[in-house]
Protein backbone atom coordinates (compact mmCIF):
# COMPACT_ATOMS: atom_id res chain seq x y z
CA UNK A 1 0.00 0.00 0.00
CA UNK A 2 1.18 3.54 -0.75
CA UNK A 3 -0.07 6.86 0.61
CA UNK A 4 -2.43 7.53 -2.27
CA UNK A 5 -3.99 4.12 -1.82
CA UNK A 6 -4.36 4.81 1.89
CA UNK A 7 -6.18 8.08 1.16
CA UNK A 8 -8.56 6.32 -1.20
CA UNK A 9 -9.24 3.56 1.34
CA UNK A 10 -11.08 5.87 3.76
CA UNK A 11 -14.36 7.77 3.45
CA UNK A 12 -13.12 10.49 5.81
CA UNK A 13 -9.45 11.53 6.24
CA UNK A 14 -9.26 10.54 9.89
CA UNK A 15 -7.06 8.28 11.99
CA UNK A 16 -8.46 7.37 15.40
CA UNK A 17 -5.27 7.57 17.40
CA UNK A 18 -3.98 4.69 19.57
CA UNK A 19 -4.76 5.38 23.23
CA UNK A 20 -3.25 3.36 26.06
CA UNK A 21 -5.91 1.41 27.98
CA UNK A 22 -8.65 3.02 25.86
CA UNK A 23 -8.33 1.77 22.27
CA UNK A 24 -9.37 -1.86 22.03
CA UNK A 25 -10.32 -4.22 19.22
CA UNK A 26 -14.01 -3.20 19.34
CA UNK A 27 -13.19 0.47 18.81
CA UNK A 28 -10.74 -0.31 16.00
CA UNK A 29 -13.22 -2.58 14.22
CA UNK A 30 -16.05 -0.02 14.39
CA UNK A 31 -13.77 2.74 13.10
CA UNK A 32 -12.68 0.66 10.12
CA UNK A 33 -16.21 -0.53 9.33
CA UNK A 34 -17.34 3.10 9.22
CA UNK A 35 -14.60 4.33 6.93
CA UNK A 36 -11.80 5.72 9.11
CA UNK A 37 -8.51 4.20 10.23
CA UNK A 38 -8.73 2.62 13.66
CA UNK A 39 -5.59 1.98 15.69
CA UNK A 40 -4.47 0.64 19.05
CA UNK A 41 -1.18 0.31 20.97
CA UNK A 42 0.29 -3.18 20.94
CA UNK A 43 0.78 -2.74 24.70
CA UNK A 44 -2.98 -2.74 25.21
CA UNK A 45 -2.49 -6.49 25.08
CA UNK A 46 -1.01 -7.45 28.46
CA UNK A 47 1.43 -9.76 26.67
CA UNK A 48 2.47 -10.42 23.09
CA UNK A 49 0.13 -13.42 23.14
CA UNK A 50 -2.74 -11.13 24.15
CA UNK A 51 -1.70 -8.68 21.43
CA UNK A 52 -1.86 -11.46 18.87
CA UNK A 53 -5.37 -12.27 20.02
CA UNK A 54 -6.34 -8.63 19.37
CA UNK A 55 -4.90 -8.91 15.86
CA UNK A 56 -6.88 -12.09 15.25
CA UNK A 57 -10.10 -10.41 16.44
CA UNK A 58 -9.56 -7.37 14.23
CA UNK A 59 -8.53 -9.17 11.05
CA UNK A 60 -11.27 -11.79 11.40
CA UNK A 61 -14.02 -9.23 12.06
CA UNK A 62 -12.96 -6.99 9.18
CA UNK A 63 -12.75 -9.93 6.77
CA UNK A 64 -16.23 -11.05 7.80
CA UNK A 65 -17.58 -7.52 7.41
CA UNK A 66 -16.17 -7.26 3.90
CA UNK A 67 -17.61 -10.62 2.87
CA UNK A 68 -21.06 -9.95 4.30
CA UNK A 69 -21.44 -6.32 3.27
CA UNK A 70 -19.43 -6.39 0.05
CA UNK A 71 -17.79 -3.22 1.38
CA UNK A 72 -14.07 -2.93 1.98
CA UNK A 73 -13.34 -1.56 5.46
CA UNK A 74 -10.70 1.08 6.09
CA UNK A 75 -7.25 -0.23 7.09
CA UNK A 76 -6.22 -0.54 10.73
CA UNK A 77 -3.01 0.41 12.48
CA UNK A 78 -0.86 -0.60 15.44
CA UNK A 79 1.26 1.67 17.63
CA UNK A 80 4.69 0.38 18.66
CA UNK A 81 6.81 2.01 21.34
CA UNK A 82 10.28 2.00 19.78
CA UNK A 83 12.32 2.48 22.90
CA UNK A 84 14.68 0.49 25.11
CA UNK A 85 12.05 0.62 27.85
CA UNK A 86 9.79 -1.64 25.75
CA UNK A 87 11.08 -5.23 26.00
CA UNK A 88 8.26 -6.44 23.75
CA UNK A 89 9.19 -4.37 20.69
CA UNK A 90 10.68 -7.16 18.57
CA UNK A 91 8.03 -9.72 19.51
CA UNK A 92 5.21 -7.30 18.73
CA UNK A 93 6.92 -6.19 15.52
CA UNK A 94 7.10 -9.82 14.41
CA UNK A 95 3.35 -10.12 14.95
CA UNK A 96 2.75 -7.00 12.88
CA UNK A 97 4.74 -8.65 10.10
CA UNK A 98 2.88 -11.96 10.53
CA UNK A 99 -0.53 -10.31 10.21
CA UNK A 100 0.66 -7.71 7.69
CA UNK A 101 -0.62 -4.76 9.66
CA UNK A 102 -1.35 -2.04 7.05
CA UNK A 103 -0.18 0.90 9.20
CA UNK A 104 2.38 0.92 12.00
CA UNK A 105 2.66 4.06 14.13
CA UNK A 106 5.99 4.40 15.91
CA UNK A 107 6.57 6.46 19.06
CA UNK A 108 9.63 7.39 21.13
CA UNK A 109 12.08 6.45 18.41
CA UNK A 110 12.25 6.28 14.62
CA UNK A 111 14.44 3.30 13.75
CA UNK A 112 15.27 2.39 10.16
CA UNK A 113 15.31 -1.36 10.93
CA UNK A 114 11.71 -1.16 12.16
CA UNK A 115 10.65 0.87 9.12
CA UNK A 116 12.35 -1.59 6.77
CA UNK A 117 10.66 -4.53 8.47
CA UNK A 118 7.21 -3.01 7.94
CA UNK A 119 8.05 -2.05 4.36
CA UNK A 120 9.09 -5.66 3.68
CA UNK A 121 5.45 -6.78 3.52
CA UNK A 122 4.05 -3.54 2.04
CA UNK A 123 3.01 -1.78 5.25
CA UNK A 124 3.28 1.94 5.96
CA UNK A 125 4.99 3.62 8.91
CA UNK A 126 3.91 6.92 10.47
CA UNK A 127 5.91 8.50 13.29
CA UNK A 128 4.60 10.97 15.86
CA UNK A 129 6.63 14.10 16.63
CA UNK A 130 6.27 17.31 18.61
CA UNK A 131 9.11 19.30 17.05
CA UNK A 132 11.19 19.78 13.90
CA UNK A 133 14.22 17.80 15.09
CA UNK A 134 12.11 14.70 15.72
CA UNK A 135 10.53 15.01 12.28
CA UNK A 136 13.91 15.26 10.58
CA UNK A 137 15.16 12.11 12.31
CA UNK A 138 11.99 10.23 11.36
CA UNK A 139 12.34 11.25 7.72
CA UNK A 140 15.95 10.03 7.74
CA UNK A 141 14.74 6.63 8.93
CA UNK A 142 12.44 6.35 5.91
CA UNK A 143 8.98 6.70 7.46
CA UNK A 144 6.01 7.24 5.16
CA UNK A 145 4.31 9.92 7.20
CA UNK A 146 4.78 12.39 10.04
CA UNK A 147 2.20 12.84 12.79
CA UNK A 148 2.51 16.42 14.08
CA UNK A 149 1.28 16.37 17.69
CA UNK A 150 0.46 19.99 18.43
CA UNK A 151 -0.60 21.91 21.51
CA UNK A 152 -3.90 20.76 22.96
CA UNK A 153 -3.62 17.09 22.03
CA UNK A 154 -4.20 14.38 24.61
CA UNK A 155 -1.36 12.35 26.08
CA UNK A 156 2.22 13.43 25.45
CA UNK A 157 1.37 16.49 23.39
CA UNK A 158 3.75 19.16 22.22
CA UNK A 159 3.51 22.87 22.92
CA UNK A 160 3.68 24.21 19.36
CA UNK A 161 0.74 25.96 17.76
CA UNK A 162 -0.68 23.69 15.02
CA UNK A 163 -0.41 26.42 12.37
CA UNK A 164 3.25 26.94 13.17
CA UNK A 165 4.08 23.23 13.51
CA UNK A 166 2.46 22.25 10.21
CA UNK A 167 4.08 25.18 8.39
CA UNK A 168 7.52 24.35 9.78
CA UNK A 169 7.32 20.66 8.82
CA UNK A 170 5.91 21.50 5.40
CA UNK A 171 8.89 23.82 4.79
CA UNK A 172 11.13 20.75 4.36
CA UNK A 173 8.78 17.78 3.97
CA UNK A 174 6.24 17.07 1.23
CA UNK A 175 5.21 13.58 2.32
CA UNK A 176 2.14 12.48 4.24
CA UNK A 177 1.40 14.76 7.18
CA UNK A 178 -1.10 14.00 9.93
CA UNK A 179 -2.19 16.65 12.43
CA UNK A 180 -3.15 16.01 16.07
CA UNK A 181 -4.39 18.49 18.62
CA UNK A 182 -7.95 19.31 19.78
CA UNK A 183 -9.59 18.09 16.56
CA UNK A 184 -13.15 17.25 17.51
CA UNK A 185 -15.58 18.26 14.75
CA UNK A 186 -15.86 17.64 11.03
CA UNK A 187 -14.96 21.25 10.29
CA UNK A 188 -11.73 20.74 12.25
CA UNK A 189 -10.80 17.94 9.85
CA UNK A 190 -11.28 20.25 6.88
CA UNK A 191 -9.28 22.95 8.65
CA UNK A 192 -6.39 20.51 9.14
CA UNK A 193 -6.43 19.72 5.42
CA UNK A 194 -6.55 23.42 4.54
CA UNK A 195 -3.45 23.98 6.68
CA UNK A 196 -1.57 21.31 4.74
CA UNK A 197 -2.29 18.05 6.55
CA UNK A 198 -3.44 14.89 4.76
CA UNK A 199 -5.20 13.32 7.74
CA UNK A 200 -6.63 14.42 11.07
CA UNK A 201 -5.49 12.44 14.12
CA UNK A 202 -8.31 12.17 16.67
CA UNK A 203 -8.05 10.52 20.07
CA UNK A 204 -10.07 12.34 22.71
CA UNK A 205 -13.16 12.36 20.48
CA UNK A 206 -13.30 8.55 20.66
CA UNK A 207 -12.80 8.09 24.40
CA UNK A 208 -16.47 8.74 25.16
CA UNK A 209 -17.72 6.02 22.82
CA UNK A 210 -19.51 2.86 23.83
CA UNK A 211 -16.79 0.75 22.21
CA UNK A 212 -13.79 2.33 23.95
CA UNK A 213 -12.23 0.54 26.92
CA UNK A 214 -12.31 3.68 29.08
CA UNK A 215 -14.02 3.28 32.43
CA UNK A 216 -17.60 4.65 32.60
CA UNK A 217 -16.48 7.33 35.10
CA UNK A 218 -13.70 8.37 32.69
CA UNK A 219 -16.20 8.82 29.85
CA UNK A 220 -18.60 10.76 32.07
CA UNK A 221 -15.80 13.02 33.33
CA UNK A 222 -14.72 13.68 29.75
CA UNK A 223 -18.23 14.78 28.74
CA UNK A 224 -18.48 17.07 31.76
CA UNK A 225 -15.05 18.67 31.24
CA UNK A 226 -13.96 21.83 29.44
CA UNK A 227 -10.66 23.40 28.41
CA UNK A 228 -9.90 24.60 31.94
CA UNK A 229 -10.16 21.01 33.15
CA UNK A 230 -7.19 19.95 31.00
CA UNK A 231 -3.77 20.45 32.57
CA UNK A 232 -0.37 19.99 30.96
CA UNK A 233 2.02 18.68 33.59
CA UNK A 234 5.01 16.47 34.22
CA UNK A 235 3.83 15.92 37.79
CA UNK A 236 2.05 12.65 36.99
CA UNK A 237 4.45 10.50 34.97
CA UNK A 238 7.61 12.60 34.90
CA UNK A 239 6.96 13.61 31.28
CA UNK A 240 4.71 16.49 30.23
CA UNK A 241 1.28 15.33 29.13
CA UNK A 242 -2.32 16.53 29.16
CA UNK A 243 -4.50 15.09 31.92
CA UNK A 244 -8.01 15.63 33.22
CA UNK A 245 -7.59 17.80 36.30
CA UNK A 246 -10.69 16.35 38.04
CA UNK A 247 -9.12 12.88 37.89
CA UNK A 248 -5.93 14.24 39.47
CA UNK A 249 -7.88 15.95 42.23
CA UNK A 250 -9.95 12.81 42.80
CA UNK A 251 -6.76 10.81 43.28
CA UNK A 252 -5.43 13.29 45.83
CA UNK A 253 -2.21 13.92 43.92
CA UNK A 254 -0.22 17.09 44.53
CA UNK A 255 1.19 17.88 41.09
CA UNK A 256 3.44 20.57 42.52
CA UNK A 257 5.62 17.70 43.72
CA UNK A 258 7.76 16.75 40.74
CA UNK A 259 10.51 14.71 42.35
CA UNK A 260 11.27 11.56 40.39
CA UNK A 261 11.07 9.40 43.51
CA UNK A 262 7.50 10.57 44.07
CA UNK A 263 6.23 8.90 40.90
CA UNK A 264 6.58 5.45 42.47
CA UNK A 265 4.59 6.71 45.45
CA UNK A 266 1.90 7.84 43.02
CA UNK A 267 1.30 4.24 41.96
CA UNK A 268 1.32 2.92 45.51
CA UNK A 269 -0.74 5.63 47.20
CA UNK A 270 -2.99 7.24 44.62
CA UNK A 271 -3.29 5.07 41.53
CA UNK A 272 -1.54 4.77 38.20
CA UNK A 273 -1.16 7.36 35.49
CA UNK A 274 -3.41 6.51 32.54
CA UNK A 275 -5.30 3.82 34.48
CA UNK A 276 -6.57 5.91 37.40
CA UNK A 277 -5.45 9.41 36.41
CA UNK A 278 -6.91 10.01 32.97
CA UNK A 279 -5.63 11.81 29.92
CA UNK A 280 -7.57 13.94 27.44
CA UNK A 281 -6.95 16.79 25.03
CA UNK A 282 -8.47 20.26 24.94
CA UNK A 283 -11.00 18.99 22.38
CA UNK A 284 -12.99 17.60 25.29
CA UNK A 285 -15.00 20.83 25.28
CA UNK A 286 -16.73 19.74 22.07
CA UNK A 287 -17.83 16.32 23.37
CA UNK A 288 -21.38 16.42 24.69
CA UNK A 289 -22.39 12.81 25.24
CA UNK A 290 -21.32 9.17 25.24
CA UNK A 291 -22.26 7.68 21.89
CA UNK A 292 -21.53 4.78 19.57
CA UNK A 293 -18.46 5.00 17.36
CA UNK A 294 -20.67 4.67 14.29
CA UNK A 295 -22.75 7.68 15.34
CA UNK A 296 -19.68 9.76 16.10
CA UNK A 297 -18.22 9.05 12.65
CA UNK A 298 -21.58 9.70 10.99
CA UNK A 299 -21.70 13.11 12.70
CA UNK A 300 -18.13 13.89 11.65
CA UNK A 301 -18.97 13.09 8.03
CA UNK A 302 -22.02 15.34 8.07
CA UNK A 303 -20.10 18.18 9.72
CA UNK A 304 -17.30 17.77 7.19
CA UNK A 305 -19.73 17.95 4.26
CA UNK A 306 -21.41 21.06 5.68
CA UNK A 307 -18.01 22.72 6.16
CA UNK A 308 -17.07 21.92 2.56
CA UNK A 309 -20.33 23.45 1.29
CA UNK A 310 -19.90 26.58 3.41
CA UNK A 311 -16.35 27.04 2.15
CA UNK A 312 -17.53 26.78 -1.46
CA UNK A 313 -20.16 29.42 -0.74
CA UNK A 314 -17.53 31.74 0.73
CA UNK A 315 -15.35 31.20 -2.31
CA UNK A 316 -18.20 32.27 -4.60
CA UNK A 317 -18.46 35.56 -2.70
CA UNK A 318 -14.79 36.48 -3.17
CA UNK A 319 -13.96 38.80 -6.05
CA UNK A 320 -10.45 38.00 -7.20
XYZ file of C-alpha atoms in Angstrom:
320
model
C 0.000 0.000 0.000
C 1.180 3.541 -0.746
C -0.067 6.856 0.611
C -2.431 7.535 -2.272
C -3.994 4.115 -1.822
C -4.364 4.808 1.895
C -6.175 8.083 1.165
C -8.565 6.321 -1.202
C -9.240 3.558 1.335
C -11.082 5.870 3.760
C -14.360 7.769 3.446
C -13.119 10.489 5.806
C -9.445 11.526 6.237
C -9.261 10.545 9.894
C -7.063 8.280 11.988
C -8.461 7.371 15.404
C -5.270 7.565 17.401
C -3.983 4.690 19.568
C -4.760 5.381 23.228
C -3.247 3.365 26.056
C -5.913 1.406 27.977
C -8.652 3.021 25.855
C -8.334 1.766 22.267
C -9.373 -1.857 22.025
C -10.322 -4.217 19.219
C -14.012 -3.202 19.338
C -13.186 0.465 18.814
C -10.742 -0.314 16.005
C -13.224 -2.581 14.224
C -16.047 -0.023 14.394
C -13.771 2.744 13.103
C -12.676 0.665 10.122
C -16.208 -0.530 9.332
C -17.344 3.097 9.223
C -14.595 4.325 6.932
C -11.802 5.716 9.107
C -8.508 4.198 10.225
C -8.734 2.616 13.663
C -5.592 1.980 15.694
C -4.469 0.643 19.053
C -1.180 0.314 20.968
C 0.294 -3.182 20.942
C 0.779 -2.741 24.697
C -2.982 -2.743 25.206
C -2.486 -6.492 25.081
C -1.015 -7.451 28.465
C 1.427 -9.760 26.672
C 2.468 -10.417 23.094
C 0.129 -13.416 23.144
C -2.739 -11.126 24.146
C -1.700 -8.676 21.434
C -1.863 -11.458 18.872
C -5.374 -12.267 20.020
C -6.341 -8.634 19.368
C -4.896 -8.907 15.861
C -6.882 -12.088 15.247
C -10.098 -10.415 16.445
C -9.558 -7.367 14.227
C -8.528 -9.165 11.054
C -11.271 -11.793 11.405
C -14.016 -9.229 12.061
C -12.963 -6.986 9.178
C -12.746 -9.928 6.773
C -16.234 -11.054 7.803
C -17.580 -7.518 7.412
C -16.168 -7.263 3.901
C -17.609 -10.622 2.866
C -21.058 -9.953 4.300
C -21.440 -6.316 3.267
C -19.432 -6.394 0.048
C -17.785 -3.222 1.384
C -14.075 -2.934 1.978
C -13.335 -1.563 5.457
C -10.699 1.082 6.093
C -7.246 -0.231 7.092
C -6.222 -0.538 10.731
C -3.006 0.411 12.478
C -0.860 -0.601 15.442
C 1.255 1.675 17.626
C 4.694 0.385 18.659
C 6.812 2.009 21.344
C 10.281 1.997 19.779
C 12.322 2.478 22.895
C 14.684 0.487 25.108
C 12.051 0.619 27.849
C 9.794 -1.637 25.749
C 11.080 -5.230 25.997
C 8.256 -6.438 23.748
C 9.189 -4.373 20.694
C 10.677 -7.157 18.575
C 8.034 -9.725 19.512
C 5.208 -7.305 18.732
C 6.917 -6.193 15.517
C 7.099 -9.824 14.405
C 3.354 -10.121 14.955
C 2.753 -6.999 12.877
C 4.739 -8.651 10.100
C 2.885 -11.961 10.532
C -0.528 -10.309 10.208
C 0.664 -7.712 7.690
C -0.619 -4.760 9.664
C -1.351 -2.044 7.050
C -0.180 0.895 9.196
C 2.380 0.919 11.998
C 2.664 4.057 14.133
C 5.994 4.403 15.915
C 6.571 6.458 19.063
C 9.631 7.386 21.128
C 12.082 6.450 18.411
C 12.247 6.282 14.623
C 14.438 3.301 13.749
C 15.273 2.385 10.155
C 15.307 -1.356 10.926
C 11.705 -1.159 12.164
C 10.653 0.866 9.122
C 12.355 -1.592 6.771
C 10.659 -4.532 8.473
C 7.211 -3.012 7.936
C 8.051 -2.050 4.359
C 9.086 -5.664 3.684
C 5.449 -6.777 3.515
C 4.047 -3.544 2.040
C 3.007 -1.776 5.253
C 3.276 1.942 5.964
C 4.985 3.616 8.912
C 3.912 6.918 10.471
C 5.908 8.499 13.294
C 4.600 10.973 15.862
C 6.634 14.101 16.628
C 6.271 17.314 18.607
C 9.108 19.297 17.048
C 11.195 19.783 13.903
C 14.219 17.798 15.092
C 12.113 14.698 15.716
C 10.530 15.014 12.276
C 13.910 15.258 10.578
C 15.156 12.106 12.314
C 11.990 10.228 11.360
C 12.341 11.252 7.724
C 15.950 10.027 7.741
C 14.736 6.629 8.930
C 12.436 6.352 5.911
C 8.985 6.701 7.464
C 6.006 7.235 5.162
C 4.308 9.919 7.196
C 4.775 12.386 10.040
C 2.197 12.845 12.791
C 2.508 16.418 14.078
C 1.282 16.369 17.685
C 0.461 19.994 18.430
C -0.598 21.914 21.510
C -3.904 20.762 22.958
C -3.618 17.092 22.030
C -4.201 14.383 24.605
C -1.363 12.349 26.082
C 2.224 13.427 25.447
C 1.373 16.485 23.386
C 3.753 19.156 22.218
C 3.511 22.867 22.923
C 3.682 24.214 19.360
C 0.736 25.962 17.760
C -0.685 23.691 15.021
C -0.414 26.423 12.366
C 3.254 26.936 13.175
C 4.082 23.230 13.515
C 2.465 22.255 10.207
C 4.080 25.184 8.394
C 7.516 24.349 9.779
C 7.321 20.662 8.822
C 5.912 21.500 5.401
C 8.888 23.817 4.793
C 11.134 20.752 4.364
C 8.777 17.778 3.970
C 6.238 17.074 1.234
C 5.215 13.576 2.320
C 2.138 12.482 4.238
C 1.402 14.761 7.182
C -1.099 14.004 9.926
C -2.194 16.654 12.434
C -3.148 16.006 16.070
C -4.392 18.487 18.620
C -7.951 19.313 19.776
C -9.586 18.086 16.556
C -13.153 17.247 17.515
C -15.576 18.261 14.753
C -15.863 17.641 11.035
C -14.965 21.249 10.294
C -11.727 20.740 12.246
C -10.801 17.938 9.847
C -11.284 20.249 6.876
C -9.282 22.954 8.651
C -6.393 20.514 9.138
C -6.433 19.724 5.422
C -6.550 23.423 4.543
C -3.455 23.981 6.683
C -1.566 21.314 4.744
C -2.286 18.048 6.548
C -3.444 14.888 4.762
C -5.200 13.320 7.736
C -6.625 14.423 11.075
C -5.494 12.440 14.120
C -8.309 12.172 16.673
C -8.046 10.517 20.071
C -10.072 12.336 22.710
C -13.162 12.359 20.484
C -13.302 8.545 20.656
C -12.800 8.089 24.404
C -16.474 8.741 25.155
C -17.719 6.024 22.819
C -19.506 2.858 23.829
C -16.788 0.748 22.210
C -13.794 2.327 23.949
C -12.229 0.539 26.919
C -12.312 3.678 29.085
C -14.018 3.276 32.432
C -17.597 4.652 32.604
C -16.478 7.333 35.103
C -13.702 8.373 32.692
C -16.198 8.816 29.853
C -18.597 10.762 32.071
C -15.804 13.021 33.327
C -14.722 13.683 29.755
C -18.227 14.777 28.742
C -18.478 17.073 31.760
C -15.049 18.671 31.244
C -13.960 21.833 29.442
C -10.658 23.402 28.409
C -9.897 24.603 31.941
C -10.160 21.006 33.153
C -7.191 19.955 31.004
C -3.768 20.446 32.571
C -0.369 19.993 30.956
C 2.016 18.680 33.585
C 5.010 16.466 34.225
C 3.827 15.920 37.791
C 2.053 12.646 36.989
C 4.447 10.500 34.968
C 7.606 12.603 34.900
C 6.955 13.615 31.278
C 4.709 16.493 30.233
C 1.282 15.331 29.126
C -2.316 16.533 29.161
C -4.495 15.095 31.920
C -8.012 15.633 33.225
C -7.586 17.801 36.303
C -10.692 16.352 38.036
C -9.123 12.878 37.891
C -5.931 14.243 39.471
C -7.885 15.949 42.234
C -9.954 12.809 42.799
C -6.764 10.808 43.285
C -5.433 13.287 45.829
C -2.206 13.916 43.922
C -0.225 17.090 44.532
C 1.187 17.875 41.091
C 3.444 20.567 42.525
C 5.618 17.700 43.724
C 7.755 16.750 40.735
C 10.508 14.711 42.346
C 11.270 11.556 40.393
C 11.072 9.401 43.506
C 7.498 10.568 44.068
C 6.229 8.900 40.904
C 6.585 5.448 42.472
C 4.586 6.708 45.446
C 1.900 7.843 43.017
C 1.297 4.241 41.958
C 1.322 2.920 45.510
C -0.738 5.626 47.197
C -2.986 7.245 44.623
C -3.290 5.065 41.532
C -1.540 4.770 38.205
C -1.162 7.356 35.494
C -3.410 6.507 32.539
C -5.303 3.822 34.478
C -6.575 5.913 37.404
C -5.450 9.406 36.405
C -6.913 10.012 32.975
C -5.633 11.813 29.921
C -7.567 13.945 27.438
C -6.954 16.791 25.035
C -8.467 20.255 24.936
C -11.002 18.993 22.382
C -12.989 17.599 25.289
C -15.000 20.830 25.284
C -16.727 19.739 22.073
C -17.833 16.324 23.374
C -21.377 16.422 24.694
C -22.395 12.805 25.238
C -21.319 9.169 25.241
C -22.265 7.680 21.887
C -21.530 4.784 19.568
C -18.461 4.998 17.364
C -20.673 4.671 14.292
C -22.752 7.679 15.342
C -19.675 9.758 16.099
C -18.221 9.048 12.650
C -21.581 9.703 10.990
C -21.701 13.115 12.701
C -18.133 13.885 11.655
C -18.970 13.086 8.029
C -22.025 15.343 8.066
C -20.099 18.181 9.717
C -17.297 17.769 7.191
C -19.731 17.946 4.257
C -21.407 21.063 5.675
C -18.011 22.716 6.158
C -17.075 21.921 2.556
C -20.328 23.452 1.291
C -19.899 26.576 3.414
C -16.354 27.040 2.151
C -17.529 26.783 -1.461
C -20.159 29.423 -0.744
C -17.534 31.740 0.730
C -15.351 31.203 -2.312
C -18.200 32.271 -4.602
C -18.464 35.557 -2.702
C -14.792 36.475 -3.173
C -13.963 38.799 -6.052
C -10.448 38.005 -7.198
